[in-house]
Short mmCIF file of C-alpha atoms in Angstrom, two decimals:
data_model
loop_
_atom_site.label_atom_id
_atom_site.label_comp_id
_atom_site.label_asym_id
_atom_site.label_seq_id
_atom_site.Cartn_x
_atom_site.Cartn_y
_atom_site.Cartn_z
CA MET A 1 -27.90 91.27 -36.31
CA ARG A 2 -25.12 93.41 -38.19
CA GLY A 3 -23.45 96.62 -37.27
CA PHE A 4 -20.53 99.00 -37.52
CA ILE A 5 -17.75 99.21 -34.92
CA TYR A 6 -15.71 102.11 -33.68
CA GLN A 7 -13.19 102.20 -30.81
CA LEU A 8 -11.74 105.11 -28.61
CA THR A 9 -9.59 105.60 -25.97
CA GLY A 10 -8.50 109.05 -24.80
CA SER A 11 -8.99 112.37 -26.70
CA ARG A 12 -6.37 112.58 -29.43
CA HIS A 13 -8.64 110.93 -32.01
CA ALA A 14 -11.99 111.93 -30.65
CA THR A 15 -12.73 114.72 -33.04
CA GLN A 16 -11.66 112.57 -36.02
CA LEU A 17 -14.10 109.95 -34.76
CA VAL A 18 -16.93 112.27 -34.82
CA VAL A 19 -16.21 113.45 -38.10
CA SER A 20 -15.93 109.87 -39.30
CA LEU A 21 -19.25 109.06 -37.82
CA TYR A 22 -20.95 112.09 -39.53
CA SER A 23 -19.51 111.02 -42.96
CA PHE A 24 -20.81 107.56 -42.13
CA ARG A 25 -24.22 108.78 -41.45
CA LYS A 26 -24.46 110.44 -44.67
CA LYS A 27 -24.30 107.14 -46.29
CA TYR A 28 -25.93 104.80 -43.50
CA PRO A 29 -28.42 107.03 -41.56
CA GLY A 30 -30.14 104.15 -39.95
CA GLU A 31 -27.35 101.40 -39.59
CA ASN A 32 -26.52 100.05 -36.13
CA VAL A 33 -23.26 101.66 -34.74
CA GLN A 34 -21.42 100.77 -31.59
CA LEU A 35 -18.55 102.76 -29.73
CA LEU A 36 -16.30 100.77 -27.59
CA CYS A 37 -15.12 103.26 -25.16
CA GLY A 38 -11.75 102.78 -23.27
CA ASP A 39 -12.14 105.62 -20.74
CA ASP A 40 -14.07 108.44 -19.30
CA PHE A 41 -13.44 110.93 -21.99
CA SER A 42 -14.48 108.53 -24.77
CA MET A 43 -17.62 107.80 -22.59
CA MET A 44 -18.43 111.75 -22.63
CA VAL A 45 -17.83 111.69 -26.26
CA ALA A 46 -20.25 108.76 -26.78
CA GLU A 47 -22.79 110.57 -24.61
CA ASN A 48 -22.80 113.58 -26.69
CA ILE A 49 -22.98 111.46 -29.95
CA TYR A 50 -26.02 109.79 -28.22
CA LYS A 51 -27.81 113.13 -27.62
CA ASP A 52 -27.21 114.31 -31.00
CA GLU A 53 -30.30 112.99 -33.32
CA ARG A 54 -28.37 114.24 -36.48
CA ILE A 55 -25.95 111.38 -36.04
CA ARG A 56 -27.22 109.04 -33.47
CA GLY A 57 -29.44 106.70 -35.58
CA SER A 58 -29.23 103.26 -33.95
CA PHE A 59 -26.33 104.05 -31.72
CA ARG A 60 -25.00 102.28 -28.48
CA TYR A 61 -21.68 102.27 -26.66
CA LYS A 62 -19.93 100.57 -23.71
CA LYS A 63 -16.88 100.92 -21.78
CA PHE A 64 -14.25 98.31 -21.69
CA ASP A 65 -11.10 97.88 -19.59
CA ALA A 66 -8.60 99.34 -22.12
CA ILE A 67 -4.84 98.36 -22.24
CA CYS A 68 -4.18 101.56 -24.21
CA GLY A 69 -2.80 104.10 -21.69
CA LYS A 70 -1.52 101.48 -19.30
CA ARG A 71 1.43 100.53 -21.54
CA ARG A 72 3.17 101.76 -24.75
CA ASN A 73 1.31 100.44 -27.93
CA GLY A 74 -1.63 98.97 -25.82
CA GLY A 75 -4.16 100.42 -28.18
CA TYR A 76 -3.08 97.84 -30.89
CA VAL A 77 -3.83 95.03 -28.68
CA ASP A 78 -7.26 96.67 -27.66
CA LYS A 79 -8.47 96.52 -31.26
CA THR A 80 -7.95 92.61 -31.35
CA SER A 81 -10.49 92.20 -28.65
CA VAL A 82 -13.40 93.75 -30.55
CA HIS A 83 -14.97 90.24 -31.27
CA GLU A 84 -15.35 89.99 -27.43
CA LEU A 85 -16.92 93.24 -27.06
CA THR A 86 -19.25 93.85 -30.09
CA ASP A 87 -23.00 93.21 -29.57
CA TYR A 88 -23.35 92.31 -33.31
CA SER A 89 -22.86 88.93 -34.95
CA ASP A 90 -21.78 90.52 -38.35
CA ASN A 91 -19.33 93.43 -38.04
CA VAL A 92 -17.42 96.09 -39.86
CA PHE A 93 -14.63 97.82 -37.99
CA LEU A 94 -13.72 101.36 -38.91
CA ASP A 95 -10.73 103.20 -37.42
CA ALA A 96 -11.58 106.57 -35.81
CA ASP A 97 -9.38 108.38 -38.54
CA THR A 98 -11.55 107.32 -41.41
CA LEU A 99 -13.99 109.02 -43.80
CA VAL A 100 -16.89 106.99 -45.22
CA VAL A 101 -17.68 108.14 -48.77
CA GLY A 102 -19.03 105.11 -50.44
CA GLU A 103 -20.94 101.81 -49.99
CA LEU A 104 -19.49 99.20 -47.67
CA GLU A 105 -21.53 96.18 -48.26
CA GLU A 106 -18.62 94.18 -49.47
CA VAL A 107 -16.93 94.50 -46.22
CA PHE A 108 -19.45 92.36 -44.39
CA PRO A 109 -18.22 88.80 -44.06
CA PHE A 110 -19.67 85.41 -45.32
CA GLY A 111 -19.38 82.26 -43.45
CA LYS A 112 -16.31 82.25 -41.21
CA GLU A 113 -14.19 84.31 -43.34
CA ILE A 114 -12.21 87.39 -42.29
CA VAL A 115 -12.55 90.35 -44.55
CA LEU A 116 -9.36 92.35 -44.79
CA THR A 117 -8.25 95.40 -46.82
CA GLN A 118 -4.96 95.98 -48.64
CA PHE A 119 -3.04 99.13 -48.06
CA ALA A 120 -2.41 101.01 -51.24
CA GLU A 121 -0.77 98.34 -53.48
CA TRP A 122 2.02 97.51 -51.19
CA LYS A 123 3.17 93.97 -50.64
CA SER A 124 4.41 91.78 -47.95
CA ASN A 125 7.96 91.62 -49.21
CA GLY A 126 8.19 94.96 -50.65
CA PRO A 127 10.75 97.71 -49.22
CA ARG A 128 8.19 99.09 -46.73
CA ILE A 129 6.54 96.18 -45.24
CA SER A 130 9.25 93.52 -45.21
CA GLY A 131 11.31 95.37 -42.66
CA ARG A 132 8.47 95.53 -40.35
CA VAL A 133 7.69 91.80 -40.94
CA PHE A 134 11.24 90.69 -40.28
CA LYS A 135 11.31 92.31 -36.86
CA TRP A 136 8.76 89.66 -35.86
CA SER A 137 11.18 86.67 -36.69
CA LYS A 138 11.91 85.60 -33.23
CA PHE A 139 8.03 85.69 -32.36
CA ALA A 140 6.82 83.89 -35.35
CA PRO A 141 9.64 82.55 -37.64
CA ALA A 142 7.61 80.22 -39.78
CA GLU A 143 4.88 82.96 -40.50
CA VAL A 144 7.56 85.59 -41.22
CA ALA A 145 9.40 83.17 -43.75
CA ARG A 146 6.03 82.80 -45.55
CA MET A 147 5.27 86.50 -45.73
CA LEU A 148 8.77 87.35 -47.03
CA SER A 149 8.74 84.44 -49.64
CA LYS A 150 6.34 86.15 -52.01
CA ASP A 151 4.34 89.20 -52.53
CA TRP A 152 1.33 88.87 -50.41
CA PRO A 153 -1.09 91.97 -49.98
CA ALA A 154 0.12 94.37 -47.43
CA ILE A 155 -2.69 94.36 -44.79
CA ASN A 156 -4.06 97.39 -42.97
CA THR A 157 -6.39 97.01 -40.03
CA GLY A 158 -8.16 100.48 -40.48
CA VAL A 159 -11.11 98.67 -42.09
CA PHE A 160 -12.09 94.81 -41.66
CA GLY A 161 -15.07 92.71 -41.53
CA PHE A 162 -15.72 89.76 -39.22
CA LYS A 163 -18.25 87.62 -37.60
CA LYS A 164 -18.45 87.57 -33.81
CA ASP A 165 -17.19 83.83 -33.81
CA CYS A 166 -14.79 84.19 -36.63
CA PRO A 167 -11.86 81.88 -35.71
CA TYR A 168 -9.38 84.41 -37.13
CA MET A 169 -10.00 86.69 -34.30
CA PRO A 170 -8.72 84.96 -31.30
CA ALA A 171 -5.79 83.88 -33.19
CA TRP A 172 -5.14 87.39 -34.07
CA LYS A 173 -5.30 88.57 -30.57
CA GLU A 174 -2.84 85.90 -29.52
CA MET A 175 -0.28 86.71 -32.17
CA THR A 176 -0.56 90.54 -31.58
CA ASN A 177 0.16 89.87 -27.74
CA ARG A 178 3.41 88.09 -28.62
CA ASN A 179 5.24 91.26 -29.68
CA ILE A 180 3.29 94.40 -28.32
CA SER A 181 4.99 97.18 -30.52
CA PHE A 182 4.34 99.57 -33.14
CA ILE A 183 1.44 98.53 -35.34
CA ALA A 184 1.46 95.03 -33.84
CA ASP A 185 -2.07 94.43 -34.80
CA GLU A 186 -1.32 95.03 -38.46
CA ILE A 187 1.85 92.85 -38.53
CA ALA A 188 0.03 90.20 -36.51
CA SER A 189 -2.84 90.19 -39.13
CA GLN A 190 -0.16 90.10 -41.91
CA LEU A 191 1.34 86.98 -40.53
CA ILE A 192 -1.66 84.94 -39.83
CA PHE A 193 -4.36 85.57 -42.46
CA PRO A 194 -3.35 82.80 -44.90
CA ASP A 195 -4.14 80.32 -42.14
CA PHE A 196 -7.66 81.26 -42.30
CA GLU A 197 -10.67 81.64 -44.53
CA HIS A 198 -10.24 85.19 -45.85
CA ARG A 199 -11.21 87.79 -48.41
CA ILE A 200 -8.87 90.76 -49.22
CA LEU A 201 -10.43 93.98 -50.69
CA ASP A 202 -8.51 96.47 -52.63
CA HIS A 203 -7.44 99.79 -51.32
CA ARG A 204 -10.78 101.44 -52.48
CA PHE A 205 -12.23 100.16 -49.16
CA ASN A 206 -9.16 101.56 -47.02
CA ALA A 207 -7.59 104.36 -49.07
CA SER A 208 -4.52 106.28 -47.84
CA VAL A 209 -4.76 109.90 -48.49
CA VAL A 210 -1.05 109.83 -49.25
CA HIS A 211 -0.43 106.68 -51.31
CA THR A 212 -3.92 106.25 -53.05
CA ASN A 213 -5.67 108.07 -55.84
CA HIS A 214 -8.60 105.78 -56.85
CA PHE A 215 -11.61 106.90 -58.67
CA ASP A 216 -14.05 104.66 -56.56
CA THR A 217 -12.85 105.25 -53.05
CA ARG A 218 -15.19 103.86 -50.31
CA VAL A 219 -13.21 104.87 -47.37
CA TRP A 220 -10.39 107.30 -46.71
CA HIS A 221 -7.98 106.52 -44.13
CA GLY A 222 -5.73 109.32 -42.34
CA HIS A 223 -3.43 106.62 -40.91
CA GLY A 224 -0.78 108.26 -38.69
CA LYS A 225 -2.37 111.61 -38.61
CA LYS A 226 -1.92 112.21 -42.41
CA PHE A 227 -5.36 113.85 -42.56
CA LEU A 228 -3.75 116.91 -40.53
CA LYS A 229 -0.05 116.27 -41.60
CA LYS A 230 -0.30 116.08 -45.30
CA GLU A 231 -1.72 118.62 -47.81
CA SER A 232 -3.55 115.77 -49.58
CA GLY A 233 -5.11 114.70 -46.38
CA MET A 234 -6.26 118.22 -45.56
CA ARG A 235 -8.01 118.55 -48.88
CA ILE A 236 -10.08 115.60 -48.12
CA TRP A 237 -10.84 115.92 -44.39
CA TRP A 238 -10.89 119.56 -43.60
CA PRO A 239 -14.23 120.29 -45.43
CA TRP A 240 -15.84 117.58 -43.19
CA PHE A 241 -14.32 118.88 -40.15
CA LEU A 242 -15.66 122.47 -40.92
CA GLU A 243 -19.01 121.24 -41.41
CA VAL A 244 -19.11 119.26 -38.12
CA TRP A 245 -17.75 122.34 -36.46
CA GLU A 246 -20.12 124.75 -37.89
CA LYS A 247 -23.10 122.44 -36.94
CA ASN A 248 -21.66 121.63 -33.71
CA ILE A 249 -22.12 117.94 -34.17
CA ALA A 250 -21.84 115.98 -30.79
CA ASN A 251 -21.23 119.22 -29.00
CA VAL A 252 -17.84 119.10 -30.38
CA ARG A 253 -17.25 122.79 -29.78
CA SER A 254 -17.38 122.26 -26.11
CA TRP A 255 -14.43 119.83 -25.96
CA SER A 256 -12.44 119.80 -29.18
CA PRO A 257 -9.64 119.78 -30.01
CA ALA A 258 -8.82 118.41 -26.65
CA SER A 259 -5.33 116.67 -26.86
CA ASP A 260 -5.31 116.59 -30.68
CA LEU A 261 -2.38 118.93 -31.00
CA LEU A 262 -2.13 118.71 -34.80
CA LEU A 263 -5.85 119.72 -35.02
CA ALA A 264 -5.37 122.68 -32.60
CA GLU A 265 -2.56 123.86 -34.94
CA GLN A 266 -4.61 123.74 -37.91
CA MET A 267 -7.49 125.45 -36.22
CA GLN A 268 -5.13 128.03 -35.24
CA LYS A 269 -3.83 128.49 -38.71
CA HIS A 270 -7.35 128.78 -40.18
CA GLY A 271 -8.53 131.27 -37.53
CA ILE A 272 -10.89 128.93 -35.56
CA SER A 273 -10.88 129.16 -31.84
CA PRO A 274 -12.43 126.69 -29.46
CA VAL A 275 -15.79 128.03 -28.49
CA GLN A 276 -17.83 126.95 -25.57
CA ALA A 277 -21.17 125.49 -26.80
CA SER A 278 -24.26 127.17 -25.63
#
């Protein structure tokens, strides 16, 4: 059985997750979706999604013991456990801060491969990624040397496809745990993917709202709050949010913006006040 996976701990990305799921249901109204919840707030959001027939479809959720919130950068480690938590054999993972605007069939894996997505057109030895990779030298010296030796695609883990028994997944978790730090999951993926059967999709499947302007985008990604921080992100994301707000999808008016301070700021700028749902 195949399905799509989201993960949420805390309230900072909760509204963006509901907006993402709303966009997803426009393309995939009946597909299996599972939300992995790391705390009580995310469970509340999941329960509101489940009660809303407009986005529920085939929806399930479960709580897991999250590291996020217990230690700095723990959320990056949580993501590397999704293969242990999913109920599906074939999976596509989507970050909460995504918008699904096209078909995603190509992200589902074949055999034992891991399906990864490139960030913009960046490379492993380019000016932005090479410095991040180099910081891992004492944790994985051979893998770092390999990544800096030529221009491998730069990996972003906001969208990826995997089978539950994919051999890459436990290795990814192990590498991430070597250096729990900023975007540890992405750098760990960058370091190990050549050792496993893999397929890397171009940035249409994980398009930065800042660094990508592609004619055939399938998924927009608001990485690092760029949906709310950047004008290019607001142009793409804000109309979706307004529709979710106006329709009160997942009872969003009763709990949003929660701790999303950037969203609260934008709502205030646009004259939108949180309203208790009836």
